[in-house]
mmCIF file of C-alpha atoms in Angstrom:
data_model
loop_
_atom_site.group_PDB
_atom_site.id
_atom_site.type_symbol
_atom_site.label_atom_id
_atom_site.label_comp_id
_atom_site.label_asym_id
_atom_site.label_seq_id
_atom_site.Cartn_x
_atom_site.Cartn_y
_atom_site.Cartn_z
ATOM 1 C CA PHE A 146 -0.039 0.410 -0.175
ATOM 2 C CA ARG A 147 2.638 2.724 0.843
ATOM 3 C CA GLY A 148 4.480 1.914 -2.360
ATOM 4 C CA MET A 149 2.207 1.539 -4.769
ATOM 5 C CA PRO A 150 2.126 3.306 -7.242
ATOM 6 C CA LEU A 151 -0.759 5.180 -9.550
ATOM 7 C CA PRO A 152 -2.761 2.549 -11.178
ATOM 8 C CA SER A 153 -3.816 2.768 -14.661
ATOM 9 C CA SER A 154 -5.473 -0.473 -15.784
ATOM 10 C CA GLY A 155 -8.879 -0.258 -17.095
ATOM 11 C CA ASP A 156 -10.941 -1.286 -14.739
ATOM 12 C CA PHE A 157 -9.254 1.381 -11.999
ATOM 13 C CA PHE A 158 -12.788 2.347 -11.052
ATOM 14 C CA GLU A 159 -14.824 -0.882 -10.949
ATOM 15 C CA VAL A 160 -15.569 -0.700 -7.115
ATOM 16 C CA LEU A 161 -16.933 2.943 -7.156
ATOM 17 C CA ASP A 162 -19.193 2.167 -10.415
ATOM 18 C CA ARG A 163 -20.411 -0.819 -8.476
ATOM 19 C CA HIS A 164 -20.215 1.380 -4.971
ATOM 20 C CA ARG A 165 -22.512 4.423 -7.301
ATOM 21 C CA GLN A 166 -24.705 1.513 -8.224
ATOM 22 C CA SER A 167 -25.630 0.452 -5.110
ATOM 23 C CA LEU A 168 -26.420 4.504 -3.842
ATOM 24 C CA LEU A 169 -28.681 4.964 -7.021
ATOM 25 C CA ASP A 170 -30.574 1.672 -6.360
ATOM 26 C CA SER A 171 -31.033 2.696 -2.757
ATOM 27 C CA VAL A 172 -32.496 6.750 -4.628
ATOM 28 C CA GLU A 173 -34.821 4.233 -6.471
ATOM 29 C CA ASP A 174 -35.553 2.283 -3.092
ATOM 30 C CA ARG A 175 -36.476 5.632 -1.553
ATOM 31 C CA VAL A 176 -38.743 6.722 -4.382
ATOM 32 C CA GLY A 177 -53.377 31.495 12.092
ATOM 33 C CA GLU A 178 -51.101 32.925 14.775
ATOM 34 C CA ASP A 179 -51.028 35.559 17.637
ATOM 35 C CA PRO A 180 -50.152 38.908 15.418
ATOM 36 C CA GLU A 181 -48.262 39.900 18.572
ATOM 37 C CA THR A 182 -46.048 36.481 18.938
ATOM 38 C CA VAL A 183 -43.430 36.024 16.521
ATOM 39 C CA ARG A 184 -42.922 31.886 16.144
ATOM 40 C CA SER A 185 -39.686 29.420 15.286
ATOM 41 C CA ASP A 186 -39.773 25.966 15.419
ATOM 42 C CA ARG A 187 -36.709 24.611 16.790
ATOM 43 C CA ARG A 188 -36.295 20.587 17.262
ATOM 44 C CA SER A 189 -34.697 18.502 15.387
ATOM 45 C CA ARG A 190 -34.747 14.699 15.019
ATOM 46 C CA PHE A 191 -32.971 12.280 11.963
ATOM 47 C CA ASP A 192 -33.837 10.178 9.190
ATOM 48 C CA ASP A 193 -31.513 8.401 7.455
ATOM 49 C CA SER A 194 -32.354 9.242 4.072
ATOM 50 C CA VAL A 195 -32.612 12.644 5.095
ATOM 51 C CA GLY A 196 -30.061 13.979 7.630
ATOM 52 C CA LEU A 197 -31.087 16.339 10.423
ATOM 53 C CA GLN A 198 -35.169 17.271 9.420
ATOM 54 C CA MET A 199 -37.493 20.269 11.075
ATOM 55 C CA VAL A 200 -40.279 18.298 13.261
ATOM 56 C CA PRO A 201 -43.917 19.500 12.298
ATOM 57 C CA ASN A 202 -46.104 20.283 14.876
ATOM 58 C CA CYS A 203 -42.794 20.981 17.289
ATOM 59 C CA THR A 204 -42.455 23.041 20.106
ATOM 60 C CA VAL A 205 -41.455 26.412 19.258
ATOM 61 C CA SER A 206 -39.844 29.510 20.635
ATOM 62 C CA ARG A 207 -41.925 32.956 21.180
ATOM 63 C CA VAL A 208 -40.111 36.448 20.755
ATOM 64 C CA ARG A 209 -43.511 38.873 21.883
ATOM 65 C CA SER A 210 -43.993 42.325 21.244
ATOM 66 C CA ASP A 211 -45.335 42.894 25.486
ATOM 67 C CA SER A 212 -42.802 40.944 26.741
ATOM 68 C CA PHE A 213 -40.271 43.678 28.037
ATOM 69 C CA LYS A 214 -37.438 41.018 27.891
ATOM 70 C CA SER A 215 -38.256 40.402 23.834
ATOM 71 C CA THR A 216 -38.999 43.616 23.353
ATOM 72 C CA GLN A 217 -35.692 44.873 21.409
ATOM 73 C CA ARG A 218 -35.757 40.900 19.459
ATOM 74 C CA PHE A 219 -38.885 41.552 18.333
ATOM 75 C CA ALA A 220 -38.171 44.999 17.106
ATOM 76 C CA LEU A 221 -35.545 44.209 15.203
ATOM 77 C CA ILE A 222 -37.532 40.749 13.338
ATOM 78 C CA LEU A 223 -39.542 43.000 12.387
ATOM 79 C CA LYS A 224 -36.807 45.042 10.785
ATOM 80 C CA VAL A 225 -35.316 42.781 8.769
ATOM 81 C CA ILE A 226 -38.220 41.268 7.433
ATOM 82 C CA SER A 227 -39.553 44.753 5.879
ATOM 83 C CA MET A 228 -35.777 45.233 4.607
ATOM 84 C CA ILE A 229 -36.422 41.479 3.040
ATOM 85 C CA TYR A 230 -40.391 42.473 1.653
ATOM 86 C CA LYS A 231 -38.746 45.258 -0.094
ATOM 87 C CA MET A 232 -36.172 43.035 -1.395
ATOM 88 C CA VAL A 233 -38.434 40.898 -2.576
ATOM 89 C CA GLN A 234 -41.125 43.539 -3.571
ATOM 90 C CA SER A 235 -38.360 45.265 -6.098
ATOM 91 C CA ASN A 236 -37.052 42.283 -6.561
ATOM 92 C CA THR A 237 -33.322 42.576 -5.468
ATOM 93 C CA TYR A 238 -30.834 40.969 -3.487
ATOM 94 C CA ALA A 239 -28.414 41.512 -0.646
ATOM 95 C CA THR A 240 -25.923 39.747 1.575
ATOM 96 C CA LYS A 241 -26.600 39.342 5.261
ATOM 97 C CA ARG A 242 -22.868 41.178 5.482
ATOM 98 C CA ASP A 243 -24.963 44.134 3.805
ATOM 99 C CA LEU A 244 -28.338 43.504 6.025
ATOM 100 C CA TYR A 245 -25.583 44.222 8.736
ATOM 101 C CA TYR A 246 -24.180 47.272 7.837
ATOM 102 C CA SER A 247 -27.568 48.864 6.875
ATOM 103 C CA ASP A 248 -27.917 50.182 10.196
ATOM 104 C CA THR A 249 -24.675 48.585 12.475
ATOM 105 C CA GLN A 250 -25.429 50.841 15.526
ATOM 106 C CA LEU A 251 -29.165 49.045 15.744
ATOM 107 C CA PHE A 252 -28.078 45.017 14.782
ATOM 108 C CA GLY A 253 -25.288 45.691 17.098
ATOM 109 C CA SER A 254 -23.496 42.273 15.290
ATOM 110 C CA GLN A 255 -23.242 40.701 12.303
ATOM 111 C CA ARG A 256 -24.117 37.243 14.433
ATOM 112 C CA VAL A 257 -27.458 38.554 15.352
ATOM 113 C CA VAL A 258 -28.318 39.424 11.590
ATOM 114 C CA ASP A 259 -27.157 35.925 10.953
ATOM 115 C CA THR A 260 -29.959 34.318 13.718
ATOM 116 C CA ILE A 261 -32.411 36.161 12.941
ATOM 117 C CA ILE A 262 -32.061 35.444 9.302
ATOM 118 C CA ASN A 263 -32.657 31.664 9.886
ATOM 119 C CA ASP A 264 -35.493 32.246 12.070
ATOM 120 C CA ILE A 265 -37.087 33.956 9.880
ATOM 121 C CA SER A 266 -36.301 30.926 7.122
ATOM 122 C CA CYS A 267 -37.777 28.585 9.851
ATOM 123 C CA MET A 268 -40.395 30.543 10.584
ATOM 124 C CA LEU A 269 -42.196 30.743 7.266
ATOM 125 C CA MET A 270 -40.508 27.341 6.023
ATOM 126 C CA VAL A 271 -38.288 28.792 2.927
ATOM 127 C CA PRO A 272 -34.749 28.539 1.807
ATOM 128 C CA ARG A 273 -33.047 31.846 2.487
ATOM 129 C CA ARG A 274 -32.238 32.195 -1.509
ATOM 130 C CA SER A 275 -36.455 32.839 -1.288
ATOM 131 C CA LEU A 276 -35.953 35.886 1.246
ATOM 132 C CA HIS A 277 -33.669 37.458 -1.141
ATOM 133 C CA VAL A 278 -30.745 36.934 0.922
ATOM 134 C CA LEU A 279 -27.292 35.371 0.106
ATOM 135 C CA SER A 280 -24.695 34.385 1.601
ATOM 136 C CA THR A 281 -20.883 35.263 0.392
ATOM 137 C CA SER A 282 -19.296 32.005 -0.857
ATOM 138 C CA LYS A 283 -16.347 31.234 0.619
ATOM 139 C CA GLY A 284 -15.740 27.783 -0.584
ATOM 140 C CA CYS A 285 -13.962 27.081 -4.048
ATOM 141 C CA ILE A 286 -14.543 24.131 -6.463
ATOM 142 C CA ALA A 287 -11.968 22.124 -8.923
ATOM 143 C CA GLY A 288 -12.071 19.679 -11.610
ATOM 144 C CA ASP A 289 -14.437 17.893 -14.460
ATOM 145 C CA LEU A 290 -16.983 20.467 -13.845
ATOM 146 C CA SER A 291 -18.402 23.464 -16.687
ATOM 147 C CA TYR A 292 -22.178 25.069 -15.565
ATOM 148 C CA VAL A 293 -23.687 28.612 -16.246
ATOM 149 C CA GLU A 294 -24.702 31.595 -14.135
ATOM 150 C CA GLU A 295 -27.424 33.229 -13.841
ATOM 151 C CA ASP A 296 -26.993 35.610 -15.561
ATOM 152 C CA GLY A 297 -25.104 33.631 -18.651
ATOM 153 C CA THR A 298 -20.805 33.474 -17.369
ATOM 154 C CA LYS A 299 -19.959 30.341 -18.287
ATOM 155 C CA VAL A 300 -18.067 28.628 -15.620
ATOM 156 C CA ASN A 301 -15.097 26.299 -16.500
ATOM 157 C CA CYS A 302 -13.948 24.266 -13.058
ATOM 158 C CA THR A 303 -11.209 22.622 -15.283
ATOM 159 C CA CYS A 304 -9.502 25.423 -16.212
ATOM 160 C CA ASN A 305 -8.058 26.894 -13.181
ATOM 161 C CA SER A 306 -5.252 26.040 -11.328
ATOM 162 C CA THR A 307 -6.544 27.572 -7.675
ATOM 163 C CA GLY A 308 -9.796 26.303 -7.762
ATOM 164 C CA VAL A 309 -13.619 28.445 -8.892
ATOM 165 C CA LEU A 310 -14.678 30.302 -5.655
ATOM 166 C CA VAL A 311 -18.471 28.711 -4.852
ATOM 167 C CA PRO A 312 -20.956 30.528 -7.051
ATOM 168 C CA SER A 313 -22.996 32.696 -4.734
ATOM 169 C CA ASN A 314 -26.340 31.704 -5.891
ATOM 170 C CA VAL A 315 -26.204 27.849 -6.278
ATOM 171 C CA TYR A 316 -30.084 27.844 -7.240
ATOM 172 C CA GLY A 317 -29.843 29.684 -10.428
ATOM 173 C CA ILE A 318 -26.714 28.078 -12.147
ATOM 174 C CA LYS A 319 -27.755 25.374 -15.293
ATOM 175 C CA ASN A 320 -26.504 22.953 -17.583
ATOM 176 C CA LEU A 321 -23.804 21.597 -15.489
ATOM 177 C CA ILE A 322 -21.926 19.042 -17.355
ATOM 178 C CA SER A 323 -19.293 16.964 -15.980
ATOM 179 C CA ALA A 324 -18.171 12.842 -16.729
ATOM 180 C CA ALA A 325 -16.124 12.832 -13.245
ATOM 181 C CA LYS A 326 -16.098 9.383 -11.424
ATOM 182 C CA PHE A 327 -16.589 11.049 -7.724
ATOM 183 C CA VAL A 328 -16.527 14.270 -5.515
ATOM 184 C CA LEU A 329 -13.846 14.135 -3.078
ATOM 185 C CA ILE A 330 -14.789 17.237 -0.658
ATOM 186 C CA VAL A 331 -11.772 18.129 0.779
ATOM 187 C CA GLU A 332 -12.290 20.278 4.455
ATOM 188 C CA LYS A 333 -8.953 22.193 4.485
ATOM 189 C CA ASP A 334 -8.053 24.686 1.694
ATOM 190 C CA ALA A 335 -4.666 23.949 2.239
ATOM 191 C CA THR A 336 -5.289 20.450 1.142
ATOM 192 C CA PHE A 337 -7.554 21.469 -1.244
ATOM 193 C CA GLN A 338 -4.191 23.334 -2.845
ATOM 194 C CA ARG A 339 -1.392 20.873 -2.755
ATOM 195 C CA LEU A 340 -3.647 18.512 -4.493
ATOM 196 C CA LEU A 341 -4.271 20.921 -6.775
ATOM 197 C CA ASP A 342 -0.572 20.971 -6.949
ATOM 198 C CA ASP A 343 0.508 17.914 -7.051
ATOM 199 C CA ASP A 344 -2.469 17.654 -10.532
ATOM 200 C CA PHE A 345 -4.727 15.710 -8.757
ATOM 201 C CA CYS A 346 -7.639 15.901 -10.641
ATOM 202 C CA ASN A 347 -5.502 14.798 -14.215
ATOM 203 C CA LYS A 348 -3.918 11.803 -12.210
ATOM 204 C CA LEU A 349 -7.148 10.622 -10.966
ATOM 205 C CA SER A 350 -9.571 12.017 -13.845
ATOM 206 C CA PRO A 351 -12.319 12.896 -14.240
ATOM 207 C CA ASN A 352 -13.462 13.457 -10.441
ATOM 208 C CA ILE A 353 -14.450 16.827 -8.852
ATOM 209 C CA MET A 354 -13.151 18.739 -5.955
ATOM 210 C CA VAL A 355 -14.672 20.829 -3.756
ATOM 211 C CA THR A 356 -13.477 22.337 0.136
ATOM 212 C CA GLY A 357 -15.623 25.074 2.391
ATOM 213 C CA LYS A 358 -12.426 25.865 3.588
ATOM 214 C CA GLY A 359 -12.815 24.650 7.462
ATOM 215 C CA VAL A 360 -17.004 24.313 8.420
ATOM 216 C CA PRO A 361 -18.859 24.762 5.458
ATOM 217 C CA ASP A 362 -21.024 27.799 4.534
ATOM 218 C CA LEU A 363 -24.366 27.414 3.179
ATOM 219 C CA ASN A 364 -23.342 27.449 -0.661
ATOM 220 C CA THR A 365 -21.142 25.223 -0.890
ATOM 221 C CA ARG A 366 -23.073 22.832 0.960
ATOM 222 C CA LEU A 367 -26.136 23.248 -1.753
ATOM 223 C CA LEU A 368 -23.174 23.244 -4.530
ATOM 224 C CA VAL A 369 -22.265 19.311 -3.171
ATOM 225 C CA ARG A 370 -25.904 19.095 -2.859
ATOM 226 C CA LYS A 371 -26.321 19.961 -6.431
ATOM 227 C CA LEU A 372 -23.971 17.990 -7.563
ATOM 228 C CA TRP A 373 -25.705 15.008 -5.986
ATOM 229 C CA ASP A 374 -29.146 15.568 -7.305
ATOM 230 C CA THR A 375 -27.457 16.186 -10.790
ATOM 231 C CA PHE A 376 -24.948 13.942 -11.729
ATOM 232 C CA HIS A 377 -25.441 10.394 -8.874
ATOM 233 C CA ILE A 378 -22.172 10.071 -8.576
ATOM 234 C CA PRO A 379 -20.385 8.682 -5.451
ATOM 235 C CA ILE A 380 -18.954 11.721 -2.820
ATOM 236 C CA PHE A 381 -16.471 11.792 -0.261
ATOM 237 C CA ALA A 382 -14.968 13.355 1.878
ATOM 238 C CA LEU A 383 -11.629 13.751 3.258
ATOM 239 C CA VAL A 384 -10.798 15.249 6.619
ATOM 240 C CA ASP A 385 -8.452 16.050 10.020
ATOM 241 C CA ALA A 386 -8.743 12.282 11.943
ATOM 242 C CA ASP A 387 -9.987 14.769 14.783
ATOM 243 C CA PRO A 388 -13.231 15.205 15.719
ATOM 244 C CA HIS A 389 -13.411 18.941 14.467
ATOM 245 C CA GLY A 390 -12.607 17.354 11.407
ATOM 246 C CA ILE A 391 -15.530 14.396 11.776
ATOM 247 C CA GLU A 392 -17.943 17.255 12.604
ATOM 248 C CA ILE A 393 -17.189 19.086 9.315
ATOM 249 C CA MET A 394 -18.242 16.347 7.905
ATOM 250 C CA CYS A 395 -21.338 14.911 9.047
ATOM 251 C CA ILE A 396 -22.528 18.958 8.614
ATOM 252 C CA TYR A 397 -22.638 17.265 4.767
ATOM 253 C CA LYS A 398 -23.874 14.271 5.516
ATOM 254 C CA TYR A 399 -26.453 15.179 7.937
ATOM 255 C CA GLY A 400 -27.033 18.337 7.473
ATOM 256 C CA SER A 401 -27.114 21.034 11.430
ATOM 257 C CA VAL A 402 -29.736 21.478 13.825
ATOM 258 C CA SER A 403 -29.620 25.166 13.135
ATOM 259 C CA MET A 404 -30.874 24.623 9.082
ATOM 260 C CA SER A 405 -32.767 21.380 9.224
ATOM 261 C CA PHE A 406 -36.167 23.186 7.950
ATOM 262 C CA GLU A 407 -33.664 22.751 4.422
ATOM 263 C CA ALA A 408 -32.243 19.598 5.133
ATOM 264 C CA HIS A 409 -34.150 18.216 1.905
ATOM 265 C CA SER A 410 -31.505 20.559 -0.440
ATOM 266 C CA LEU A 411 -28.612 20.705 1.293
ATOM 267 C CA THR A 412 -28.130 17.007 3.042
ATOM 268 C CA VAL A 413 -25.907 14.452 1.712
ATOM 269 C CA PRO A 414 -26.549 10.859 3.007
ATOM 270 C CA ALA A 415 -24.593 9.209 0.573
ATOM 271 C CA VAL A 416 -21.233 11.023 1.197
ATOM 272 C CA ARG A 417 -18.516 8.258 2.929
ATOM 273 C CA TRP A 418 -15.725 9.199 4.929
ATOM 274 C CA LEU A 419 -13.036 8.078 2.441
ATOM 275 C CA GLY A 420 -10.017 9.066 5.254
ATOM 276 C CA LEU A 421 -7.950 9.819 7.478
ATOM 277 C CA LEU A 422 -9.327 7.073 9.559
ATOM 278 C CA PRO A 423 -7.739 7.218 12.631
ATOM 279 C CA SER A 424 -7.133 3.022 11.919
ATOM 280 C CA ASP A 425 -5.059 4.111 9.115
ATOM 281 C CA ILE A 426 -2.431 5.637 11.758
ATOM 282 C CA GLU A 427 -1.840 2.536 13.208
ATOM 283 C CA ARG A 428 -2.557 0.706 9.720
ATOM 284 C CA LEU A 429 0.022 2.866 7.635
ATOM 285 C CA ASN A 430 2.786 3.357 10.976
ATOM 286 C CA ILE A 431 2.302 7.399 11.253
ATOM 287 C CA PRO A 432 4.969 7.836 12.800
ATOM 288 C CA LYS A 433 4.430 9.307 16.785
ATOM 289 C CA ASP A 434 5.610 12.958 16.564
ATOM 290 C CA VAL A 435 3.622 13.690 14.071
ATOM 291 C CA LEU A 436 0.082 13.008 16.158
ATOM 292 C CA ILE A 437 -1.356 15.304 18.081
ATOM 293 C CA PRO A 438 -2.722 14.781 22.049
ATOM 294 C CA LEU A 439 -6.387 14.537 22.264
ATOM 295 C CA THR A 440 -7.364 17.467 24.217
ATOM 296 C CA LYS A 441 -10.474 17.243 27.175
ATOM 297 C CA LEU A 442 -11.974 19.311 25.029
ATOM 298 C CA ASP A 443 -11.831 17.229 21.543
ATOM 299 C CA HIS A 444 -12.263 14.068 24.641
ATOM 300 C CA ASN A 445 -15.368 15.262 25.330
ATOM 301 C CA LYS A 446 -17.002 16.258 22.101
ATOM 302 C CA LEU A 447 -15.989 12.642 20.914
ATOM 303 C CA ILE A 448 -18.056 11.173 23.508
ATOM 304 C CA GLY A 449 -20.919 13.231 22.836
ATOM 305 C CA MET A 450 -20.776 12.459 18.707
ATOM 306 C CA GLN A 451 -20.728 9.258 19.783
ATOM 307 C CA LYS A 452 -24.095 9.409 21.228
ATOM 308 C CA ARG A 453 -25.599 11.961 18.093
ATOM 309 C CA PRO A 454 -28.553 8.844 16.374
ATOM 310 C CA TYR A 455 -26.512 9.379 13.166
ATOM 311 C CA VAL A 456 -23.873 7.862 14.738
ATOM 312 C CA VAL A 457 -24.992 4.866 16.474
ATOM 313 C CA CYS A 458 -26.031 3.997 13.091
ATOM 314 C CA GLN A 459 -23.095 3.884 11.835
ATOM 315 C CA PRO A 460 -21.818 1.194 13.271
ATOM 316 C CA HIS A 461 -17.538 1.503 11.107
ATOM 317 C CA TRP A 462 -17.793 5.090 12.140
ATOM 318 C CA LYS A 463 -18.383 4.740 15.969
ATOM 319 C CA ASN A 464 -15.800 1.734 15.716
ATOM 320 C CA GLU A 465 -13.269 4.696 14.224
ATOM 321 C CA MET A 466 -14.386 6.803 17.167
ATOM 322 C CA ASN A 467 -13.387 3.927 18.843
ATOM 323 C CA ILE A 468 -9.805 3.752 18.435
ATOM 324 C CA MET A 469 -8.952 7.448 18.576
ATOM 325 C CA ALA A 470 -10.582 7.498 22.068
ATOM 326 C CA LYS A 471 -8.515 4.345 23.341
ATOM 327 C CA SER A 472 -5.292 6.214 20.921
ATOM 328 C CA MET A 473 -6.121 9.709 22.463
ATOM 329 C CA MET A 474 -4.545 10.695 19.630
ATOM 330 C CA LYS A 475 -6.038 12.755 16.559
ATOM 331 C CA ALA A 476 -3.581 13.592 13.419
ATOM 332 C CA GLU A 477 -4.029 15.773 10.456
ATOM 333 C CA ILE A 478 -4.028 14.989 7.239
ATOM 334 C CA GLN A 479 -0.714 16.768 6.525
ATOM 335 C CA ALA A 480 0.895 13.678 8.690
ATOM 336 C CA LEU A 481 1.068 11.851 5.531
ATOM 337 C CA THR A 482 3.398 13.771 4.071
ATOM 338 C CA SER A 483 5.813 12.265 7.262
ATOM 339 C CA LEU A 484 5.387 9.256 4.635
ATOM 340 C CA SER A 485 6.076 10.914 1.329
ATOM 341 C CA SER A 486 5.435 15.047 0.021
ATOM 342 C CA ASP A 487 3.257 13.730 -2.525
ATOM 343 C CA TYR A 488 1.920 10.077 -0.731
ATOM 344 C CA LEU A 489 -1.516 11.681 -0.173
ATOM 345 C CA SER A 490 -2.243 12.165 -4.083
ATOM 346 C CA ARG A 491 0.243 9.067 -5.343
ATOM 347 C CA VAL A 492 -0.517 6.644 -3.330
ATOM 348 C CA TYR A 493 -2.850 7.043 -0.618
ATOM 349 C CA LEU A 494 -6.313 8.946 -2.471
ATOM 350 C CA PRO A 495 -5.650 6.968 -5.673
ATOM 351 C CA SER A 496 -5.339 3.246 -3.553
ATOM 352 C CA LYS A 497 -8.547 4.185 -1.450
ATOM 353 C CA ILE A 498 -10.523 4.530 -4.280
ATOM 354 C CA GLN A 499 -9.910 1.726 -6.414
ATOM 355 C CA PHE A 500 -10.097 -0.655 -3.402
ATOM 356 C CA GLY A 501 -13.227 1.077 -1.676
ATOM 357 C CA GLY A 502 -11.564 2.422 0.881
ATOM 358 C CA TRP A 503 -14.524 3.862 2.109
ATOM 359 C CA ILE A 504 -16.639 3.953 6.000
#
């Protein structure tokens, strides 16, 4: 495994193609309020075919106009609703940042605006795009993909050495074309750029790479879901072997409680964990001096994650977490460079994809 050269045989993608067929088969198988009160649903439940989704008729939080404690928040919500109304009427759009800077003294912080936008989306049961509020993209995409943006701009992700910024209006892109065999979600931008420098997209062509540069923004999650809906090809996650990396992978796969009302357009339960697996650390004899001890916070997070319903139903994931908890060590993807500078792109990823090394 360690010294294995990049395979070039015609049946390289045989295991991958079988995995894709199993994914396709599974897809076919599933085939009057008080005017002085603002209500927003908050409870979510886990569904293995969707992820974390909002429960109908669940408990709600109330922000009242006649309560001293919530008067200011009530006023801020109405302020944002009025801004949204004007944008819908004029068919214009703004980012959350734009809304905040329209009156920084009133809102106080960007987080206040972000929370209110989420609450309004949840309350009205509509995606943020329907409110004419856009998110600023931070994610990047590269590989065998071309599409047309809403304004008619043609984008070719193949012809870019640093990746293409994820569009701010994912709903508006059309005419997506790709012959990719798989999508690789990369946790960190540094790893994404290193794979581009190593010409990974061409070495294991055709494929698509996406990074959310850490915790993914809304547009990156929407794009990954759109790629799944359009092409129905395997999607793999490459994250650090630590609780934070696993959490990021779970956001792509199962979503988050705060955005559970948009689960059907954001989550991709078909995502598989490709690496870095805690079991890979020992199997590959990664030197101990490049490993990092788990902090108390890491360990507590790991224990908490093992109790989540979407981990309980994933015995292989739970086993990997047990390995991490037992060793009390974590590793970044960059730890693979201790084996060789291009080990990730030359050996690790090709071997994993050829022989089905995902869970």
